[in-house]
Amino acid sequence: MQEGLPCQDAWLAVAAPHASLAVVCDGMGSRPRSREGSRAAALAVRDAWRLWQRSPVGVVEDMIRIVEAAWRLRLGRVAADEASTTCLFYAEDGHGRAAQAQLGDGLIARRGADGAVVVHPSRSEGFGLTHALGTPHTLADWSFALVEPLAPQERLVLATDGVSEDLEPGRIGDLATWVADELGALQHPARALARELRNWPVPHHRDDKTLLVMWKP
C-alpha cells in the first residue's frame, strides 16, 4: 500500500506435477486503473498458458501474443493506457519445456540445486522509462526465453520492483532458500511471507512488494 492506495501488484501461481505457472504483475502507479490492469494481466497469462500447453511445439512468442490479446479482452471497457502494468511469468508446457518472459521492471531468477543463481535478463528501458502492457511497446521489448522446467531442489524467484530494487544480487539465492526452507516449513507460509514483506527492512521504501518463490521438493 502506498499513500493509502490499495495494492497495485497482482500475482498468480499454479503448482501442478506436470506443468506449473507463476506470474507477478505491477500496476503503474501513475495510471488510474492500474490495479485492474495488473489483475487482468495475471489472469491473461493463465488464459494464454492453458492454450499454449496444448501444443508441444509452441514458441514463447506465441504465448506472449496471446497474453497481450487476452489482457485487452479481460479489461473490457477499461482503456489499456489507464491500466498499464508490468508482467513477468514462468510457465511450463507439460511437454518438457518452460517459458520465462518479462515486460518491464522486476526480477526472475533461478537458484539451482548447486546454489548457482541465474538471473533472467531484463530489457533496459533507460532512466525513468518502463515498458508495460498498456504503453507503447513491441514484442522486442519483452525479454523471453525457452528454458528447462524446474528441477528438484531448484528455486524460482519472481518479484516486482518493490522487492527487486532492494535485493543485492549475491543474496538472491539466500532469499530463495530462506523462503523455501524456513517459511515453507511453517503451517501458514504465505501469511509469514506477507508479514515479512510488510516489515520490509529498507526504511522509507513504500512501494508495493510482491515476492513469489516456487520450488519442487
JSON list of C-alpha atoms in Angstrom, two decimals, residues 26 28 31 68 84-88 102-106 122-126 128-143:
[
{"chain": "A", "resi": 26, "resn": "ASP", "atom": "CA", "xyz": [2.97, -4.47, -11.02]},
{"chain": "A", "resi": 28, "resn": "MET", "atom": "CA", "xyz": [1.91, 1.50, -12.79]},
{"chain": "A", "resi": 31, "resn": "ARG", "atom": "CA", "xyz": [-2.29, 5.12, -14.19]},
{"chain": "A", "resi": 68, "resn": "GLU", "atom": "CA", "xyz": [-1.36, -9.31, -24.98]},
{"chain": "A", "resi": 84, "resn": "SER", "atom": "CA", "xyz": [-0.74, -0.19, -17.58]},
{"chain": "A", "resi": 85, "resn": "THR", "atom": "CA", "xyz": [1.15, -2.95, -15.79]},
{"chain": "A", "resi": 86, "resn": "THR", "atom": "CA", "xyz": [4.41, -4.84, -15.91]},
{"chain": "A", "resi": 87, "resn": "CYS", "atom": "CA", "xyz": [4.19, -8.59, -16.47]},
{"chain": "A", "resi": 88, "resn": "LEU", "atom": "CA", "xyz": [6.60, -11.37, -15.51]},
{"chain": "A", "resi": 102, "resn": "GLN", "atom": "CA", "xyz": [9.38, -10.27, -18.63]},
{"chain": "A", "resi": 103, "resn": "LEU", "atom": "CA", "xyz": [7.96, -6.92, -19.73]},
{"chain": "A", "resi": 104, "resn": "GLY", "atom": "CA", "xyz": [9.08, -4.04, -17.51]},
{"chain": "A", "resi": 105, "resn": "ASP", "atom": "CA", "xyz": [10.77, -3.87, -14.13]},
{"chain": "A", "resi": 106, "resn": "GLY", "atom": "CA", "xyz": [11.08, -6.72, -11.65]},
{"chain": "A", "resi": 122, "resn": "SER", "atom": "CA", "xyz": [15.55, -7.72, -18.49]},
{"chain": "A", "resi": 123, "resn": "ARG", "atom": "CA", "xyz": [15.35, -5.16, -21.27]},
{"chain": "A", "resi": 124, "resn": "SER", "atom": "CA", "xyz": [16.96, -1.83, -20.41]},
{"chain": "A", "resi": 125, "resn": "GLU", "atom": "CA", "xyz": [14.45, 0.96, -20.96]},
{"chain": "A", "resi": 126, "resn": "GLY", "atom": "CA", "xyz": [16.59, 3.86, -19.81]},
{"chain": "A", "resi": 128, "resn": "GLY", "atom": "CA", "xyz": [12.56, 6.85, -15.88]},
{"chain": "A", "resi": 129, "resn": "LEU", "atom": "CA", "xyz": [11.07, 4.61, -18.57]},
{"chain": "A", "resi": 130, "resn": "THR", "atom": "CA", "xyz": [9.27, 1.32, -18.05]},
{"chain": "A", "resi": 131, "resn": "HIS", "atom": "CA", "xyz": [7.82, -0.92, -20.74]},
{"chain": "A", "resi": 132, "resn": "ALA", "atom": "CA", "xyz": [4.44, -2.31, -19.76]},
{"chain": "A", "resi": 133, "resn": "LEU", "atom": "CA", "xyz": [1.19, -3.65, -21.08]},
{"chain": "A", "resi": 134, "resn": "GLY", "atom": "CA", "xyz": [-0.77, -0.54, -21.97]},
{"chain": "A", "resi": 135, "resn": "THR", "atom": "CA", "xyz": [2.27, 1.52, -23.01]},
{"chain": "A", "resi": 136, "resn": "PRO", "atom": "CA", "xyz": [3.82, 1.67, -26.48]},
{"chain": "A", "resi": 137, "resn": "HIS", "atom": "CA", "xyz": [5.97, -1.42, -26.97]},
{"chain": "A", "resi": 138, "resn": "THR", "atom": "CA", "xyz": [6.66, -4.29, -29.34]},
{"chain": "A", "resi": 139, "resn": "LEU", "atom": "CA", "xyz": [7.47, -7.96, -28.95]},
{"chain": "A", "resi": 140, "resn": "ALA", "atom": "CA", "xyz": [11.15, -6.97, -28.97]},
{"chain": "A", "resi": 141, "resn": "ASP", "atom": "CA", "xyz": [10.62, -5.10, -25.68]},
{"chain": "A", "resi": 142, "resn": "TRP", "atom": "CA", "xyz": [9.83, -8.37, -23.92]},
{"chain": "A", "resi": 143, "resn": "SER", "atom": "CA", "xyz": [12.74, -10.39, -22.57]}
]
